PDB file of N, CA and C in Angstrom:
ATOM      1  N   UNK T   1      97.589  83.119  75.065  1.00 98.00           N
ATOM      2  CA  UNK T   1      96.197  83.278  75.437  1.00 98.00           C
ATOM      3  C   UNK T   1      96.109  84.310  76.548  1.00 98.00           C
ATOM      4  N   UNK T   2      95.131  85.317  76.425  1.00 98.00           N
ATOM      5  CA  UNK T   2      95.249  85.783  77.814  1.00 98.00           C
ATOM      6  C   UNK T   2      94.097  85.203  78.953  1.00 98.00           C
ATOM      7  N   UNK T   3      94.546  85.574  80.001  1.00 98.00           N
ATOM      8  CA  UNK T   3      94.399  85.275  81.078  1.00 98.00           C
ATOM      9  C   UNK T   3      93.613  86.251  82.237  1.00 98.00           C
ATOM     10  N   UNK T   4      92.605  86.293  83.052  1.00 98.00           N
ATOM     11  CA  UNK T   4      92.589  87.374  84.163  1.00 98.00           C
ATOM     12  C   UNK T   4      92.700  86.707  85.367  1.00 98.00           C
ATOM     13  N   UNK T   5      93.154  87.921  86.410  1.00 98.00           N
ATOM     14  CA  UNK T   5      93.485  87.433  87.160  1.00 98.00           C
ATOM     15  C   UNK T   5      92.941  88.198  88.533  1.00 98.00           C
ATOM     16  N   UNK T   6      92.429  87.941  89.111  1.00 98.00           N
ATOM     17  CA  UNK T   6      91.396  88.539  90.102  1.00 98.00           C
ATOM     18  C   UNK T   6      91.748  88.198  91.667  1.00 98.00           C
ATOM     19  N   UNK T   7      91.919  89.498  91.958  1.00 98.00           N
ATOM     20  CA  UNK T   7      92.586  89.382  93.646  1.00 98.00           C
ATOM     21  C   UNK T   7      91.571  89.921  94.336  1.00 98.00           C
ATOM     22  N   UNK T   8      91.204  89.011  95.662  1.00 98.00           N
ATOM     23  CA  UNK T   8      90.027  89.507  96.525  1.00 98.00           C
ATOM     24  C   UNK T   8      91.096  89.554  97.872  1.00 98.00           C
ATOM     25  N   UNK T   9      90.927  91.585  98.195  1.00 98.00           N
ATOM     26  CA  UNK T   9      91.516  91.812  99.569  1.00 98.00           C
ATOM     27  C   UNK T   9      91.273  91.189 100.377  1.00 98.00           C
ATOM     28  N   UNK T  10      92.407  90.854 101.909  1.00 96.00           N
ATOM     29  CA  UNK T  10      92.224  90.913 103.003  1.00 96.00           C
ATOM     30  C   UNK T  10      90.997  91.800 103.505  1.00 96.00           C
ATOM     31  N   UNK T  11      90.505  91.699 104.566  1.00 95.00           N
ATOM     32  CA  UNK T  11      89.724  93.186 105.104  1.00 95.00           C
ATOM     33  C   UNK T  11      91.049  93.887 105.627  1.00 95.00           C
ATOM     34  N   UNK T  12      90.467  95.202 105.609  1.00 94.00           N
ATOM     35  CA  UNK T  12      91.595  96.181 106.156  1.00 94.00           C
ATOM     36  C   UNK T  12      93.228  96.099 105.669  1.00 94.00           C
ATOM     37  N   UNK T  13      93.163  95.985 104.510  1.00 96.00           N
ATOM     38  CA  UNK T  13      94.691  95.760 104.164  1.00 96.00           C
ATOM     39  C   UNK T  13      94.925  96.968 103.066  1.00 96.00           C
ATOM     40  N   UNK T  14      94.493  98.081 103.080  1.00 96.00           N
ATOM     41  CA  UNK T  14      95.165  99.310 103.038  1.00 96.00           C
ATOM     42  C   UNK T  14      96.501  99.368 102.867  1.00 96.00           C
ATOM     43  N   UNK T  15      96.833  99.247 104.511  1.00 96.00           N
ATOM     44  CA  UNK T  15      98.192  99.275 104.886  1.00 96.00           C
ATOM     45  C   UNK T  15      99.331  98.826 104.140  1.00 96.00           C
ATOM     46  N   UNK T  16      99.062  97.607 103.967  1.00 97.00           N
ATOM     47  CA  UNK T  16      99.847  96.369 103.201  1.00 97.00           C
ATOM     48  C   UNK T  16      99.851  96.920 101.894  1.00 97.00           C
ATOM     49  N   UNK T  17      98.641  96.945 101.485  1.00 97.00           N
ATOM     50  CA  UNK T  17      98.299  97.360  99.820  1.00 97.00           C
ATOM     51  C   UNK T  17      99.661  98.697  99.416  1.00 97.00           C
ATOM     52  N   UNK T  18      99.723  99.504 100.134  1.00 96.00           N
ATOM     53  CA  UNK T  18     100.334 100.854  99.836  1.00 96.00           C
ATOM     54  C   UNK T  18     101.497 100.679 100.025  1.00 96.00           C
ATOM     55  N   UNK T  19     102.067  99.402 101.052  1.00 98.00           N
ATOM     56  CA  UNK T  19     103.261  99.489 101.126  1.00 98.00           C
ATOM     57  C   UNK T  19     103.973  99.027  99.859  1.00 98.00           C
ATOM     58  N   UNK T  20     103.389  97.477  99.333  1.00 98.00           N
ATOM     59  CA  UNK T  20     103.637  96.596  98.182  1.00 98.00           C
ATOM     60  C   UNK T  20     103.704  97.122  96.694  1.00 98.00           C
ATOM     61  N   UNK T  21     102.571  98.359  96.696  1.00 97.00           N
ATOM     62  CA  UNK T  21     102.097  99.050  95.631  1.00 97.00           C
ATOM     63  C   UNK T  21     103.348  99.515  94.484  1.00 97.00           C
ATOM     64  N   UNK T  22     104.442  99.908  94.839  1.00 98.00           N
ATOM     65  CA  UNK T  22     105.650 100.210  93.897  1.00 98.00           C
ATOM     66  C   UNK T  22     106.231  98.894  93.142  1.00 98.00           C
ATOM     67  N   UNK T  23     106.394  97.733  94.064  1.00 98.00           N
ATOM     68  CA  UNK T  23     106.670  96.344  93.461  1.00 98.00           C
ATOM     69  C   UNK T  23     105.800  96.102  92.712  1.00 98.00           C
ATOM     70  N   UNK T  24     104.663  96.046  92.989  1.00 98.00           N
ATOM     71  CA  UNK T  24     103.134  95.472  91.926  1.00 98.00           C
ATOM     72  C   UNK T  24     103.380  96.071  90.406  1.00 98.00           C
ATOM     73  N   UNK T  25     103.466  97.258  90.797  1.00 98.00           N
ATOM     74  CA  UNK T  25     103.381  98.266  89.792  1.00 98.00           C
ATOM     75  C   UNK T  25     103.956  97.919  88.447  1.00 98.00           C
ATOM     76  N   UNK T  26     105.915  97.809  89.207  1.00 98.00           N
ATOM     77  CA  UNK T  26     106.962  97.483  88.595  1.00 98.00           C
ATOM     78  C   UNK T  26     106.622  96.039  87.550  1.00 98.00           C
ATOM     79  N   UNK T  27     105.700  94.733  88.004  1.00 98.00           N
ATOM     80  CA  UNK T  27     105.524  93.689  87.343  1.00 98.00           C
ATOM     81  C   UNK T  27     104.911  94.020  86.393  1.00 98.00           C
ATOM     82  N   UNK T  28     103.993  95.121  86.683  1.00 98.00           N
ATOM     83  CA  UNK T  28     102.677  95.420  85.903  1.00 98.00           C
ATOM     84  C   UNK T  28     103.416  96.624  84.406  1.00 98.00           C
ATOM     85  N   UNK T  29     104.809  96.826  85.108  1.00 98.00           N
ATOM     86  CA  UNK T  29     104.921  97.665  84.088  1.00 98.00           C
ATOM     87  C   UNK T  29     105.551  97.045  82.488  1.00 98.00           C
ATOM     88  N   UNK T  30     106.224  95.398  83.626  1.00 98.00           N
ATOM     89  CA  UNK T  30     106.833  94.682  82.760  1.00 98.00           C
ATOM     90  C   UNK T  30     105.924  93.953  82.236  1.00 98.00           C
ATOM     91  N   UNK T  31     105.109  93.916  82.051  1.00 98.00           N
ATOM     92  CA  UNK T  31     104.112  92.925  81.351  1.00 98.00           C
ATOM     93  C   UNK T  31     103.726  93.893  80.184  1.00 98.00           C
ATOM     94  N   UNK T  32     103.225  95.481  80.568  1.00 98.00           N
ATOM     95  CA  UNK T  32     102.805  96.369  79.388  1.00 98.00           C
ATOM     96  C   UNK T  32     104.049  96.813  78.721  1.00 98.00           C
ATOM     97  N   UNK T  33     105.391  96.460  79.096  1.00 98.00           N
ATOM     98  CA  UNK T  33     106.189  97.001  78.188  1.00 98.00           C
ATOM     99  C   UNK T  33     106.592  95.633  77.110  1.00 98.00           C
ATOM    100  N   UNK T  34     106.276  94.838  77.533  1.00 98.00           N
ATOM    101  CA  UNK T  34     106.591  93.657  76.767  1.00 98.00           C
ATOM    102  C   UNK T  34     105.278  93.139  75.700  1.00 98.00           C
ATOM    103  N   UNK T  35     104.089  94.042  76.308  1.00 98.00           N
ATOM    104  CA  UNK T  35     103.369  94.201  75.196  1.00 98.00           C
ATOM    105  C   UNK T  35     101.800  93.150  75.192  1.00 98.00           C
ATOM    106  N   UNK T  36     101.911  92.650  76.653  1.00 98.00           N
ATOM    107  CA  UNK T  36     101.341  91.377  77.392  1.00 98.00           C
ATOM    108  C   UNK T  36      99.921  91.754  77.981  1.00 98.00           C
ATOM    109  N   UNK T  37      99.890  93.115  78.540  1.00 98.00           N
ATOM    110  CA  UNK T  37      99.217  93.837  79.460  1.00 98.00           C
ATOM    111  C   UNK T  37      97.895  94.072  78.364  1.00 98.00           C
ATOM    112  N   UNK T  38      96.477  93.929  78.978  1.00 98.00           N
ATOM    113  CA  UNK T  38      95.841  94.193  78.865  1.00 98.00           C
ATOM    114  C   UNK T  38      94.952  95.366  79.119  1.00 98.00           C
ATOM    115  N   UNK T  39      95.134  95.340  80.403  1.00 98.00           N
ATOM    116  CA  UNK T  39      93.812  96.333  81.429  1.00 98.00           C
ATOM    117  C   UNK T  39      94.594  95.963  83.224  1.00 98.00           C
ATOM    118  N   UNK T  40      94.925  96.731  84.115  1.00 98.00           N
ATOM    119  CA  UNK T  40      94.746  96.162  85.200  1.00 98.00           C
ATOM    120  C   UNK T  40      94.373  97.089  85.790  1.00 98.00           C
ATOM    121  N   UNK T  41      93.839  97.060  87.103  1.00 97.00           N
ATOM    122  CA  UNK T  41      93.596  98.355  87.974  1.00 97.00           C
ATOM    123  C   UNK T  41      92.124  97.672  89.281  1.00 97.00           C
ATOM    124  N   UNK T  42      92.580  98.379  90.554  1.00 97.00           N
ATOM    125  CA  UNK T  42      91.655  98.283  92.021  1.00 97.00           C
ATOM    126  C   UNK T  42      90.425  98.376  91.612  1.00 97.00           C
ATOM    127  N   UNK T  43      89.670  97.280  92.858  1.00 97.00           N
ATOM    128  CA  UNK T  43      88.192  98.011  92.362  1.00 97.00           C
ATOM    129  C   UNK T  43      88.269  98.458  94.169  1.00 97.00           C
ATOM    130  N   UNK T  44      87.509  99.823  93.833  1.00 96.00           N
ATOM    131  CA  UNK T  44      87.048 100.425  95.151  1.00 96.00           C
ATOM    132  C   UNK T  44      86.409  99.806  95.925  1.00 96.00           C
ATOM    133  N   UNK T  45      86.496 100.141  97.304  1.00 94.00           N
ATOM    134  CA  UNK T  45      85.396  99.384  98.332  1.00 94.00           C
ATOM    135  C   UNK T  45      84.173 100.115  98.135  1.00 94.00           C
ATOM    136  N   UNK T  46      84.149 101.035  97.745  1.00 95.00           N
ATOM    137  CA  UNK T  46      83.046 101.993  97.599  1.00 95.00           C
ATOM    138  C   UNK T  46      82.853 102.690  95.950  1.00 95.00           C
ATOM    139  N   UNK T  47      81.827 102.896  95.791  1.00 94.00           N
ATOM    140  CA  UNK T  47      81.527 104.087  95.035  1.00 94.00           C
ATOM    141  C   UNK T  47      81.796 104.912  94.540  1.00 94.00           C
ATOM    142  N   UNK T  48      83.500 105.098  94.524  1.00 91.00           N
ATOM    143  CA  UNK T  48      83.949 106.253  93.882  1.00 91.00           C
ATOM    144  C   UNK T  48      85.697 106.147  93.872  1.00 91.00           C
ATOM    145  N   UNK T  49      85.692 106.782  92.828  1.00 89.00           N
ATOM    146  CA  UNK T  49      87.444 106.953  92.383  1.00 89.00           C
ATOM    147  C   UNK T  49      88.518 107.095  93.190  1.00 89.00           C
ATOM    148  N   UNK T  50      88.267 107.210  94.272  1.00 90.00           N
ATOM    149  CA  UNK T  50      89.120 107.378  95.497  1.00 90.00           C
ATOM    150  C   UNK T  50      88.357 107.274  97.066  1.00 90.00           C
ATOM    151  N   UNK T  51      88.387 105.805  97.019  1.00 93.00           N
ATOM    152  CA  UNK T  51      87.500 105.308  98.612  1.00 93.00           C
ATOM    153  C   UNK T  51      88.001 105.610  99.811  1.00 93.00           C
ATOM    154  N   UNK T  52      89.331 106.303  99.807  1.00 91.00           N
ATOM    155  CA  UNK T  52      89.436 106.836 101.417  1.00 91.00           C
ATOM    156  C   UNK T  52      89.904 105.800 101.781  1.00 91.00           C
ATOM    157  N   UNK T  53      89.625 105.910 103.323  1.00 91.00           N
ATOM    158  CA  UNK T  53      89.969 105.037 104.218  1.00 91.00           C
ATOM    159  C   UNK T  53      89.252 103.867 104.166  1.00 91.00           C
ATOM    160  N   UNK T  54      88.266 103.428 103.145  1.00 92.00           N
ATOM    161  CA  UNK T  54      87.871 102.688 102.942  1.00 92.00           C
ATOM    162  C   UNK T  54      88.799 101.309 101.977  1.00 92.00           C
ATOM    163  N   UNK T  55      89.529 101.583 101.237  1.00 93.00           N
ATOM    164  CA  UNK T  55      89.942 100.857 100.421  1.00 93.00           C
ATOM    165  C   UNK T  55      89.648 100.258  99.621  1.00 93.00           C
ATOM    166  N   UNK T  56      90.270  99.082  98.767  1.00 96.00           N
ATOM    167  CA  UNK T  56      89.806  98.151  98.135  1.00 96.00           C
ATOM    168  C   UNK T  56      89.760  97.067  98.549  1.00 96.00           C
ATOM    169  N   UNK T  57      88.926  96.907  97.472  1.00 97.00           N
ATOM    170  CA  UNK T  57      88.081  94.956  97.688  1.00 97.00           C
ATOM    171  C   UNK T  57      88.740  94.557  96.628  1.00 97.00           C
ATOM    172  N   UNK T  58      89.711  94.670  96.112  1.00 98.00           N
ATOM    173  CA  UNK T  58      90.329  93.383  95.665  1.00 98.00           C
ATOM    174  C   UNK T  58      91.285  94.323  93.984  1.00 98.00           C
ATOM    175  N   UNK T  59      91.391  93.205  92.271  1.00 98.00           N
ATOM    176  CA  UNK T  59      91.848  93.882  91.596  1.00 98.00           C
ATOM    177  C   UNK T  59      91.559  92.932  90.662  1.00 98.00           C
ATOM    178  N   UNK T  60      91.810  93.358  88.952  1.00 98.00           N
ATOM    179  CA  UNK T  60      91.943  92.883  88.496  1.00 98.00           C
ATOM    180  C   UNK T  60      93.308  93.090  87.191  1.00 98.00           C
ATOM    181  N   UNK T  61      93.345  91.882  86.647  1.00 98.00           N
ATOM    182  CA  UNK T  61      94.728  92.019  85.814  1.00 98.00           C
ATOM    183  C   UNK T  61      94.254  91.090  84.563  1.00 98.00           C
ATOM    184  N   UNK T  62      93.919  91.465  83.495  1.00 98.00           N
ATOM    185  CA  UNK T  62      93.931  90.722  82.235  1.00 98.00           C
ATOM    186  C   UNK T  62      94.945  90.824  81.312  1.00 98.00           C
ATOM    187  N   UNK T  63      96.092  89.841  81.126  1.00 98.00           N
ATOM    188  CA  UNK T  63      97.202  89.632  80.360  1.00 98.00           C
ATOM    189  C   UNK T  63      97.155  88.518  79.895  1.00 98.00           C
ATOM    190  N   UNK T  64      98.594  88.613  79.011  1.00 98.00           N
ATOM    191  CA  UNK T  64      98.865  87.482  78.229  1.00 98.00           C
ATOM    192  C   UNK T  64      99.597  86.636  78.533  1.00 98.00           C
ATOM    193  N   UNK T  65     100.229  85.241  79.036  1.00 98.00           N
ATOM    194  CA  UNK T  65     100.597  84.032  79.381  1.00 98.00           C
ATOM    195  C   UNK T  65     100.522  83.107  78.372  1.00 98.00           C
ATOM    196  N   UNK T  66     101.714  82.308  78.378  1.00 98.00           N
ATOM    197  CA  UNK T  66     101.943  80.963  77.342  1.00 98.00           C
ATOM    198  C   UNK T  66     100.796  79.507  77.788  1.00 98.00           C
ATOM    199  N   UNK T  67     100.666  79.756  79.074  1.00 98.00           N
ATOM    200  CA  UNK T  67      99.608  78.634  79.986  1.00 98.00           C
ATOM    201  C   UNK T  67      98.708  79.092  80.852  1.00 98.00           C
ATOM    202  N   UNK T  68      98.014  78.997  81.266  1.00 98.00           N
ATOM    203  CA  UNK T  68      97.325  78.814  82.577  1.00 98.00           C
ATOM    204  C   UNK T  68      98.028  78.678  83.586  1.00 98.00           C
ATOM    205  N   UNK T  69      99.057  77.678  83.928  1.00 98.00           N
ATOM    206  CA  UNK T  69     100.080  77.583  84.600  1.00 98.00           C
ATOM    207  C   UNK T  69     101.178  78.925  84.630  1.00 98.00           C
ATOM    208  N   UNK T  70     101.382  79.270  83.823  1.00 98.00           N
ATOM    209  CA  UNK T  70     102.284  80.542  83.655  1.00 98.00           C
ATOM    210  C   UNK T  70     101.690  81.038  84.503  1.00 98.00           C
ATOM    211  N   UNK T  71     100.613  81.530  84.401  1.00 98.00           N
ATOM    212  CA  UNK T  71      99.173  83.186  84.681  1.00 98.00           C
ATOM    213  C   UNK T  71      99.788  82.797  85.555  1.00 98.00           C
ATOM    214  N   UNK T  72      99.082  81.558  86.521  1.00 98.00           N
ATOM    215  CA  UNK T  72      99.432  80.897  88.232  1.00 98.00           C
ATOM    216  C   UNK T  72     100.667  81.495  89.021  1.00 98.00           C
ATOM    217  N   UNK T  73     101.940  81.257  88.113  1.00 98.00           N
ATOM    218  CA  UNK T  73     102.891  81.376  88.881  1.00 98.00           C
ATOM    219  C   UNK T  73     103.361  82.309  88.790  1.00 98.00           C
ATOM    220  N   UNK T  74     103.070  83.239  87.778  1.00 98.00           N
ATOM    221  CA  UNK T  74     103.028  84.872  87.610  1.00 98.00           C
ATOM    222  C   UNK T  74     102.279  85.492  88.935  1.00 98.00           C
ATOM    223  N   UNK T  75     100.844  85.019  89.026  1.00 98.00           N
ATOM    224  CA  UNK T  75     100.051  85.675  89.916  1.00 98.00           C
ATOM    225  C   UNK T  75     100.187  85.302  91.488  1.00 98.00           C
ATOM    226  N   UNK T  76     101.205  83.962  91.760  1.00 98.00           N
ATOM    227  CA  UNK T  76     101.692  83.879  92.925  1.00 98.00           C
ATOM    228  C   UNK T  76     103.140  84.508  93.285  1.00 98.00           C
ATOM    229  N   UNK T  77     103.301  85.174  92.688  1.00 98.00           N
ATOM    230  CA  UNK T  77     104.546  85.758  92.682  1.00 98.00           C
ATOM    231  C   UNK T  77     104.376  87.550  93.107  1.00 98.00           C
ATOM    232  N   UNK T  78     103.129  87.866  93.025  1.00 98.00           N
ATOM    233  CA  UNK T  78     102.840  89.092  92.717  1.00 98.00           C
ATOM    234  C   UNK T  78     103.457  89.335  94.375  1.00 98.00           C
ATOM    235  N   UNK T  79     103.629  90.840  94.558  1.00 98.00           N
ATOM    236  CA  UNK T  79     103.920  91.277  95.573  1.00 98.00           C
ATOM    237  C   UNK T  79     102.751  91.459  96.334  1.00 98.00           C
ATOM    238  N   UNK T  80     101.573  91.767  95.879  1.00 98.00           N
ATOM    239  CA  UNK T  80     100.317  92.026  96.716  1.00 98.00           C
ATOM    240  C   UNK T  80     100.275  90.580  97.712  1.00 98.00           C
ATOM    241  N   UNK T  81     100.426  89.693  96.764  1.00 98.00           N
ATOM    242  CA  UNK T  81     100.240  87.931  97.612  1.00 98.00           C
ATOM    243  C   UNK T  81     101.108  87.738  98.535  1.00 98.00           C
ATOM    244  N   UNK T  82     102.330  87.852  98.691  1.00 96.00           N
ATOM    245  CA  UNK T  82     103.619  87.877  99.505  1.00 96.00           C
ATOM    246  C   UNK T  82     103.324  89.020 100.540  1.00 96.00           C
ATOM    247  N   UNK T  83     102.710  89.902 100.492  1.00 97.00           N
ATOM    248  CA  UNK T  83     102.585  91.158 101.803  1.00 97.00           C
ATOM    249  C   UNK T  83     101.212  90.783 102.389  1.00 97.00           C
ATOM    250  N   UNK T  84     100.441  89.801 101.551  1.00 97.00           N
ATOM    251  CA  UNK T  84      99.189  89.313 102.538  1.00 97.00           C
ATOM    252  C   UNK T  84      98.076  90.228 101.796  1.00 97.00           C
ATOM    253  N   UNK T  85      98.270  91.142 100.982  1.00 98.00           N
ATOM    254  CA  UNK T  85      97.071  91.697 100.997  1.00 98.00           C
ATOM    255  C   UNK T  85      96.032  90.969 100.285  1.00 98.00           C
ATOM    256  N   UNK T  86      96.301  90.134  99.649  1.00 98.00           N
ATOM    257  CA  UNK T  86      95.121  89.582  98.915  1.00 98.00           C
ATOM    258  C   UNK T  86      94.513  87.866  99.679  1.00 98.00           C
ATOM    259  N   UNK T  87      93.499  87.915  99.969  1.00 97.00           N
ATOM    260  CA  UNK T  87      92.771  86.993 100.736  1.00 97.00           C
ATOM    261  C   UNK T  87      92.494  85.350  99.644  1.00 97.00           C
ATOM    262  N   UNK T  88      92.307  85.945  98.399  1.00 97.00           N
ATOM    263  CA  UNK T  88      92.272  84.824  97.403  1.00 97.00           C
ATOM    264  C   UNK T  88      92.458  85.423  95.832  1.00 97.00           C
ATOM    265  N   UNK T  89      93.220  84.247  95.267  1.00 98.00           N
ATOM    266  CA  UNK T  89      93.336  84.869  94.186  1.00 98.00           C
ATOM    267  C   UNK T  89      93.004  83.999  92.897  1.00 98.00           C
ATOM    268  N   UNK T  90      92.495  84.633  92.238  1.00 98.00           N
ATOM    269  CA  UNK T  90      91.557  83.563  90.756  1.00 98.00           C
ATOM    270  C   UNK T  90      92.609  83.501  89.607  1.00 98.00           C
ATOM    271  N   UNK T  91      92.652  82.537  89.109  1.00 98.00           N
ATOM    272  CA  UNK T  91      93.481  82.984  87.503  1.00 98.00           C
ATOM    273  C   UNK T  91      92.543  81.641  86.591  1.00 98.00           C
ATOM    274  N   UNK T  92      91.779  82.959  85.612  1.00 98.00           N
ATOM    275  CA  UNK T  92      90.779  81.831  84.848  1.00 98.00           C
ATOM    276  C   UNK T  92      91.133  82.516  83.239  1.00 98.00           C
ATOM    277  N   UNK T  93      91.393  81.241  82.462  1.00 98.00           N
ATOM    278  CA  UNK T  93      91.134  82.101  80.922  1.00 98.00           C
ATOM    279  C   UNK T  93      90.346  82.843  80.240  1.00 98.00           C
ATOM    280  N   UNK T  94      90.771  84.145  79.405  1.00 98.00           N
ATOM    281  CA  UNK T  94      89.969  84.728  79.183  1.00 98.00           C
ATOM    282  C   UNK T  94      89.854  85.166  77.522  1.00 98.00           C
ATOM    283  N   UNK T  95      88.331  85.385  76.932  1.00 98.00           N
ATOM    284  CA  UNK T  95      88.527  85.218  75.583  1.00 98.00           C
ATOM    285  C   UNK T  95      88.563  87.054  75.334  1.00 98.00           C
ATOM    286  N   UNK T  96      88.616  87.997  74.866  1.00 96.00           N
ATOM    287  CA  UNK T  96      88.425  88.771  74.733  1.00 96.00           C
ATOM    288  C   UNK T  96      87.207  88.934  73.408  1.00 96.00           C
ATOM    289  N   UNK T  97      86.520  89.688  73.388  1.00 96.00           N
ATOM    290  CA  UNK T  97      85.474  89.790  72.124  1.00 96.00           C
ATOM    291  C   UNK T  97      85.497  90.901  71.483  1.00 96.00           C
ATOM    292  N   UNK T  98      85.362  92.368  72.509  1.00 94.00           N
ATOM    293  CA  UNK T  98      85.176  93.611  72.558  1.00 94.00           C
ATOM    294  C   UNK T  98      86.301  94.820  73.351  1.00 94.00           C
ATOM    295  N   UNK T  99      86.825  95.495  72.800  1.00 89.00           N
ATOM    296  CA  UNK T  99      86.633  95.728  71.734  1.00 89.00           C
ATOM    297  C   UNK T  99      87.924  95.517  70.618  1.00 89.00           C
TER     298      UNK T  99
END
């Protein structure tokens, strides 16, 4: 079933975000090479494709998982969660419709 999984930043965690960003990546690459990966990617703090010094407010990740429980311990594992950058993190099932 897949799963999304929705990370709401720290404030001001830039810092953190950029450091973690190569580990994240690396999970994210193993999930699309295994064929799991849906869609993932930042949402801006702002308005546009590249917010500056502004950063992001958070992310999302829609993949595939055997449970709900899986997603969980997948998404507590992430490197963003372990460096602090993410303030809370959602993992709710998801149906896909479109496209």
């Amino acid at each position: 079933m897949l799963y999304c999984i929705i990370g709401t930043d720290q404030p001001d965690s830039l810092p953190l975000r950029r450091q973690a960003r190569p580990d994240h990546l690396k999970r994210l690459e193993t999930l699309r090479d295994q064929g799991r990966l849906i869609l993932a990617g930042p949402n801006p703090a702002n308005d546009s494709p590249d917010p500056g010094k502004a950063g992001f407010s958070g992310s999302l990740i829609v993949a595939e998982f055997d449970s709900l429980e899986a997603a969980r311990a997948w998404a507590d594992a992430d490197p963003y969660v372990k460096a602090g950058v993410y303030a809370k993190v959602e993992v709710r099932p998801f149906l896909q419709v479109l496209p």
